[in-house]
Tab-separated table of C-alpha atoms in Angstrom:
chain	number	residue	atom	x	y	z
A	17	MET	CA	-26.315	-31.186	-2.671
A	18	ALA	CA	-22.908	-31.574	-4.366
A	19	LEU	CA	-19.944	-30.048	-2.545
A	20	ALA	CA	-17.261	-27.939	-4.207
A	21	TYR	CA	-13.561	-28.529	-3.595
A	22	VAL	CA	-10.555	-26.341	-4.406
A	23	ILE	CA	-6.796	-26.724	-4.056
A	24	LEU	CA	-4.106	-24.273	-2.930
A	25	GLY	CA	-0.606	-25.685	-3.305
A	26	SER	CA	-0.781	-29.234	-1.959
A	27	GLN	CA	-3.759	-28.567	0.327
A	28	ARG	CA	-7.284	-29.465	-0.758
A	29	TYR	CA	-10.262	-27.595	0.751
A	30	LYS	CA	-13.978	-28.181	0.982
A	31	VAL	CA	-15.862	-24.988	0.107
A	32	GLU	CA	-18.530	-24.164	2.684
A	33	ARG	CA	-20.299	-21.237	1.070
A	34	ALA	CA	-22.917	-19.519	3.210
A	35	TRP	CA	-21.012	-21.095	6.111
A	36	THR	CA	-23.272	-19.432	8.701
A	37	GLN	CA	-27.052	-19.239	8.687
A	38	ALA	CA	-26.870	-15.818	10.351
A	39	ASP	CA	-27.844	-12.749	8.336
A	40	ILE	CA	-24.547	-11.307	7.122
A	41	SER	CA	-25.996	-8.796	4.664
A	42	GLY	CA	-23.585	-5.921	4.268
A	43	ILE	CA	-20.519	-7.987	5.204
A	44	THR	CA	-17.246	-6.239	4.443
A	45	SER	CA	-14.548	-8.065	6.421
A	46	VAL	CA	-13.773	-11.021	8.688
A	47	ALA	CA	-11.214	-11.881	11.382
A	48	VAL	CA	-10.495	-14.997	13.420
A	49	LEU	CA	-10.212	-13.780	17.030
A	50	THR	CA	-7.614	-15.094	19.463
A	51	ASP	CA	-10.251	-17.188	21.272
A	52	GLY	CA	-11.132	-18.947	17.999
A	53	ARG	CA	-14.409	-17.164	17.357
A	54	ILE	CA	-15.003	-15.546	13.981
A	55	ALA	CA	-15.826	-11.835	13.778
A	56	ALA	CA	-17.824	-10.735	10.731
A	57	LEU	CA	-17.870	-6.973	10.159
A	58	LEU	CA	-21.132	-5.605	8.726
A	59	ARG	CA	-21.613	-2.133	7.261
A	60	ARG	CA	-25.389	-1.651	7.423
A	61	PRO	CA	-26.169	-1.498	10.288
A	62	GLY	CA	-22.630	-1.173	11.524
A	63	CYS	CA	-21.813	-4.059	13.850
A	64	VAL	CA	-19.498	-6.980	14.517
A	65	LEU	CA	-21.287	-10.319	14.420
A	66	VAL	CA	-19.269	-12.771	16.535
A	67	LEU	CA	-19.710	-16.407	15.501
A	68	ALA	CA	-18.754	-19.676	17.164
A	69	SER	CA	-16.776	-22.294	15.236
A	70	ASP	CA	-20.055	-23.878	14.102
A	71	GLY	CA	-21.373	-20.596	12.660
A	72	GLN	CA	-23.815	-19.842	15.470
A	73	VAL	CA	-24.042	-16.250	16.695
A	74	SER	CA	-22.421	-15.799	20.116
A	75	ALA	CA	-22.417	-11.987	20.339
A	76	ARG	CA	-23.257	-8.807	18.460
A	77	TRP	CA	-21.142	-5.698	18.998
A	78	SER	CA	-22.812	-2.471	17.884
A	79	LEU	CA	-20.921	0.123	15.819
A	80	GLU	CA	-23.839	2.488	15.354
A	81	ASP	CA	-21.711	5.648	15.431
A	82	MET	CA	-19.415	4.483	12.644
A	83	LEU	CA	-20.070	5.955	9.204
A	84	CYS	CA	-18.589	3.129	7.108
A	85	PRO	CA	-16.936	0.139	8.814
A	86	HIS	CA	-14.366	-1.217	6.362
A	87	HIS	CA	-11.960	-3.839	7.765
A	88	ILE	CA	-11.509	-5.718	11.030
A	89	SER	CA	-8.487	-7.446	12.561
A	90	ALA	CA	-7.924	-9.561	15.658
A	91	ARG	CA	-5.874	-8.063	18.484
A	92	PRO	CA	-3.086	-10.302	19.859
A	93	HIS	CA	-4.485	-10.256	23.402
A	94	GLY	CA	-8.165	-10.441	22.499
A	95	GLY	CA	-10.718	-8.124	20.959
A	96	ALA	CA	-10.558	-6.432	17.580
A	97	LEU	CA	-9.641	-3.297	15.656
A	98	VAL	CA	-12.143	-1.753	13.239
A	99	THR	CA	-11.476	0.993	10.707
A	100	ASP	CA	-14.136	3.589	9.882
A	101	LEU	CA	-13.527	4.493	6.250
A	102	ASP	CA	-15.540	7.719	6.149
A	103	GLY	CA	-15.208	8.568	9.850
A	104	HIS	CA	-11.390	8.749	9.507
A	105	GLN	CA	-10.800	6.705	12.660
A	106	VAL	CA	-9.693	3.400	14.189
A	107	LEU	CA	-11.674	1.793	17.014
A	108	ALA	CA	-10.246	-0.753	19.478
A	109	LEU	CA	-12.625	-3.238	21.116
A	110	ASP	CA	-11.890	-5.526	24.064
A	111	PRO	CA	-12.835	-9.261	24.043
A	112	GLN	CA	-16.376	-8.374	25.153
A	113	GLY	CA	-16.825	-5.792	22.394
A	114	HIS	CA	-16.431	-2.741	24.644
A	115	GLU	CA	-14.577	0.277	23.318
A	116	GLN	CA	-11.054	0.683	24.708
A	117	TRP	CA	-9.724	3.562	22.627
A	118	ARG	CA	-10.051	5.477	19.360
A	119	LEU	CA	-7.615	7.177	17.046
A	120	GLY	CA	-8.599	9.840	14.544
A	121	THR	CA	-11.020	12.748	14.415
A	122	PRO	CA	-14.074	12.410	12.138
A	123	GLU	CA	-14.275	16.176	11.580
A	124	GLN	CA	-10.574	16.577	10.727
A	125	PRO	CA	-9.302	14.307	7.937
A	126	ARG	CA	-5.637	14.981	7.111
A	127	TRP	CA	-3.627	14.718	3.920
A	128	GLN	CA	-0.902	12.055	4.304
A	129	GLU	CA	-1.304	12.179	8.092
A	130	PRO	CA	-3.645	10.159	10.316
A	131	PHE	CA	-6.266	9.752	8.866
A	132	ASN	CA	-7.947	10.245	5.478
A	133	HIS	CA	-10.295	7.314	4.751
A	134	PRO	CA	-8.237	4.566	6.457
A	135	THR	CA	-8.819	1.021	5.235
A	136	HIS	CA	-7.313	-1.362	7.812
A	137	ALA	CA	-5.516	-1.412	11.167
A	138	LEU	CA	-3.607	-4.128	12.984
A	139	GLU	CA	-1.589	-4.601	16.136
A	140	CYS	CA	1.562	-6.706	15.979
A	141	PRO	CA	2.620	-8.977	18.863
A	142	ASP	CA	5.171	-6.339	19.993
A	143	GLY	CA	2.323	-3.858	20.499
A	144	GLY	CA	3.093	-1.712	17.475
A	145	LEU	CA	0.145	-0.434	15.473
A	146	TRP	CA	-0.043	-0.181	11.670
A	147	VAL	CA	-2.801	1.528	9.671
A	148	SER	CA	-3.250	1.516	5.901
A	149	ASP	CA	-4.614	4.965	5.049
A	150	GLY	CA	-5.696	4.150	1.573
A	151	TYR	CA	-8.793	5.740	0.058
A	152	GLY	CA	-7.802	9.368	0.575
A	153	ASN	CA	-4.147	9.095	1.532
A	154	THR	CA	-1.569	6.801	-0.096
A	155	VAL	CA	0.437	5.819	2.972
A	156	VAL	CA	0.835	3.251	5.722
A	157	HIS	CA	1.185	4.669	9.244
A	158	ARG	CA	3.385	3.284	12.014
A	159	PHE	CA	2.568	3.872	15.698
A	160	ASP	CA	4.478	2.762	18.786
A	161	PRO	CA	2.858	0.560	21.502
A	162	GLN	CA	1.590	3.741	23.219
A	163	ARG	CA	-0.136	4.695	19.933
A	164	GLN	CA	2.188	7.604	19.305
A	165	TRP	CA	2.513	8.276	15.585
A	166	LEU	CA	5.992	7.418	14.287
A	167	ALA	CA	5.822	7.826	10.524
A	168	ALA	CA	3.700	7.907	7.384
A	169	LEU	CA	5.351	5.516	4.958
A	170	GLY	CA	4.881	5.946	1.242
A	171	ALA	CA	3.726	8.360	-1.430
A	172	PRO	CA	1.571	8.168	-4.577
A	173	GLY	CA	3.152	6.079	-7.306
A	174	PRO	CA	4.097	2.600	-8.558
A	175	GLY	CA	7.615	2.298	-7.109
A	176	PRO	CA	8.932	0.679	-3.917
A	177	LEU	CA	7.274	2.217	-0.858
A	178	GLN	CA	4.790	4.006	-3.083
A	179	PHE	CA	1.104	3.111	-3.082
A	180	SER	CA	-2.105	3.445	-5.037
A	181	THR	CA	-4.770	2.250	-2.593
A	182	PRO	CA	-3.186	0.430	0.352
A	183	HIS	CA	-6.234	-1.675	1.129
A	184	MET	CA	-5.310	-4.267	3.788
A	185	LEU	CA	-2.383	-5.384	5.963
A	186	ALA	CA	-1.079	-8.637	7.414
A	187	CYS	CA	1.650	-9.199	10.005
A	188	ALA	CA	4.143	-12.054	9.678
A	189	ALA	CA	5.683	-13.898	12.646
A	190	ASP	CA	8.913	-11.884	12.299
A	191	GLY	CA	7.014	-8.596	12.598
A	192	SER	CA	7.235	-7.729	8.912
A	193	ILE	CA	4.148	-6.379	7.158
A	194	TRP	CA	2.397	-7.319	3.925
A	195	VAL	CA	0.456	-4.471	2.257
A	196	ALA	CA	-2.189	-5.048	-0.419
A	197	ASP	CA	-1.349	-2.257	-2.887
A	198	ARG	CA	-4.520	-2.521	-4.924
A	199	GLU	CA	-4.290	-0.539	-8.170
A	200	ASN	CA	-0.572	-1.301	-8.413
A	201	ASN	CA	-1.568	-4.980	-8.678
A	202	ARG	CA	0.827	-6.211	-6.021
A	203	VAL	CA	1.399	-6.885	-2.327
A	204	GLN	CA	4.400	-5.036	-0.895
A	205	HIS	CA	6.526	-6.509	1.900
A	206	LEU	CA	7.957	-4.165	4.560
A	207	ASP	CA	10.172	-4.964	7.536
A	208	ALA	CA	9.219	-4.074	11.107
A	209	GLN	CA	10.677	-0.571	10.658
A	210	GLY	CA	8.836	-0.002	7.392
A	211	ARG	CA	11.693	-0.614	4.954
A	212	TYR	CA	10.899	-2.168	1.583
A	213	LEU	CA	11.762	-5.876	1.297
A	214	GLY	CA	10.046	-6.919	-1.923
A	215	GLU	CA	6.642	-7.638	-3.409
A	216	LEU	CA	4.310	-10.367	-4.578
A	217	ARG	CA	2.960	-10.666	-8.126
A	218	PRO	CA	1.053	-11.542	-10.334
A	219	MET	CA	-2.441	-10.504	-9.239
A	220	HIS	CA	-5.182	-8.103	-10.307
A	221	LYS	CA	-6.225	-5.461	-7.769
A	222	PRO	CA	-5.600	-7.291	-4.477
A	223	MET	CA	-8.379	-6.757	-1.954
A	224	ALA	CA	-7.209	-8.717	1.098
A	225	VAL	CA	-4.110	-10.409	2.465
A	226	ALA	CA	-3.571	-12.905	5.296
A	227	VAL	CA	-0.667	-14.943	6.677
A	228	GLN	CA	-1.127	-18.629	7.517
A	229	THR	CA	0.536	-20.404	10.439
A	230	ASP	CA	3.327	-21.718	8.171
A	231	GLY	CA	4.086	-18.175	6.984
A	232	SER	CA	2.560	-18.590	3.527
A	233	VAL	CA	0.642	-15.589	2.227
A	234	LEU	CA	-2.952	-15.628	0.968
A	235	VAL	CA	-4.195	-12.873	-1.362
A	236	SER	CA	-7.706	-12.367	-2.732
A	237	ASP	CA	-8.060	-10.148	-5.776
A	238	GLN	CA	-10.577	-8.921	-8.339
A	239	THR	CA	-10.138	-11.668	-10.952
A	240	ALA	CA	-11.774	-12.999	-8.560
A	241	SER	CA	-9.312	-15.479	-7.118
A	242	LEU	CA	-7.548	-16.587	-3.952
A	243	SER	CA	-3.785	-17.029	-4.409
A	244	LEU	CA	-1.141	-18.680	-2.245
A	245	PHE	CA	2.447	-17.360	-2.233
A	246	ASP	CA	5.687	-18.655	-0.777
A	247	PRO	CA	6.856	-15.765	1.461
A	248	ASP	CA	10.568	-16.384	0.968
A	249	SER	CA	10.755	-16.707	-2.810
A	250	GLY	CA	7.591	-14.754	-3.638
A	251	THR	CA	6.555	-17.634	-5.895
A	252	LEU	CA	2.889	-18.199	-6.672
A	253	VAL	CA	2.277	-21.798	-5.542
A	254	GLY	CA	-1.504	-22.107	-5.831
A	255	ARG	CA	-4.691	-20.383	-6.927
A	256	CYS	CA	-8.426	-21.071	-6.814
A	257	ARG	CA	-11.614	-19.214	-7.623
A	258	VAL	CA	-13.502	-17.027	-5.155
A	259	GLN	CA	-17.240	-17.518	-5.527
A	260	GLY	CA	-18.311	-13.857	-5.230
A	261	VAL	CA	-17.220	-10.865	-7.289
A	262	TYR	CA	-14.930	-9.653	-4.478
A	263	GLY	CA	-13.145	-11.474	-1.701
A	264	HIS	CA	-13.094	-8.203	0.234
A	265	GLY	CA	-11.976	-9.611	3.610
A	266	LEU	CA	-9.787	-12.578	4.470
A	267	SER	CA	-8.588	-14.359	7.613
A	268	ALA	CA	-6.739	-17.610	8.356
A	269	GLY	CA	-7.401	-19.669	11.478
A	270	LEU	CA	-4.966	-21.733	13.543
A	271	ASP	CA	-6.946	-24.836	12.553
A	272	GLY	CA	-6.185	-24.284	8.858
A	273	ARG	CA	-9.578	-22.882	7.935
A	274	ILE	CA	-9.710	-19.865	5.628
A	275	TYR	CA	-12.594	-17.392	5.923
A	276	ILE	CA	-13.507	-15.056	3.067
A	277	ALA	CA	-15.895	-12.088	3.366
A	278	GLU	CA	-17.342	-12.050	-0.147
A	279	MET	CA	-19.292	-9.225	-1.734
A	280	LEU	CA	-21.714	-9.249	-4.679
A	281	PRO	CA	-23.439	-11.311	-3.446
A	282	ASP	CA	-22.693	-10.955	0.277
A	283	CYS	CA	-21.498	-14.213	1.766
A	284	LEU	CA	-19.156	-15.581	4.429
A	285	THR	CA	-17.307	-18.553	2.938
A	286	CYS	CA	-15.178	-21.058	4.828
A	287	LEU	CA	-12.521	-23.183	3.163
A	288	GLN	CA	-12.183	-26.292	5.323
A	289	PRO	CA	-9.030	-28.440	4.906
A	290	ALA	CA	-10.077	-31.770	3.412
């Protein structure tokens, strides 16, 4: 069988589509965990499928009480965060998949306060928590390391620190945050206190964003493509095609691999440096 290759900037990749033989029907997101395993988030039935570096299943973490798992992110000290889109909550799991805490109340969604159909959550190395509250609200929330709510950043609109559907987040090494601002066709850049720094363009309805070890920013959108940006200049330095209709989830590993949770059809693709 012929292999496909793509290029992003100066780096060439081998495309390993259907990278795992496990059943990943209903995949919605993916995260490379701190121990190197790959966590695939499935919607139906709700679970996290934990995969070894060779694609073999090493664990399955049930999320049966979640209404609509949406995005997953790796926690700096192990485990994962999962957002429940229709349950208006964020769930923290330890490295064994056991629940550590929850934020949000399924019966009490809130307008422009935590939460109203949140899309993604991540913890930064300093312990701060960020949540994009993007399908009902149009804000990004900041929490302190004790998970006390600090601020709801943003409002509806196309300007700086305004959002359409804040769909996914990524944390840079300096603690700044990249926000996929979907219907505004951009990724906004905020500092660690939530102040506007700039934005990345061009793109069409960005779905997912990830930061590589060198600081470069990956963005999947609905063209459907995977784009590489220089974080300092904001320059687009590379682009390739995503095989599915949507690259809904995205994660970059320390080994240079890029994992894409594709939808329509459902697939977990790995881009292996070649």
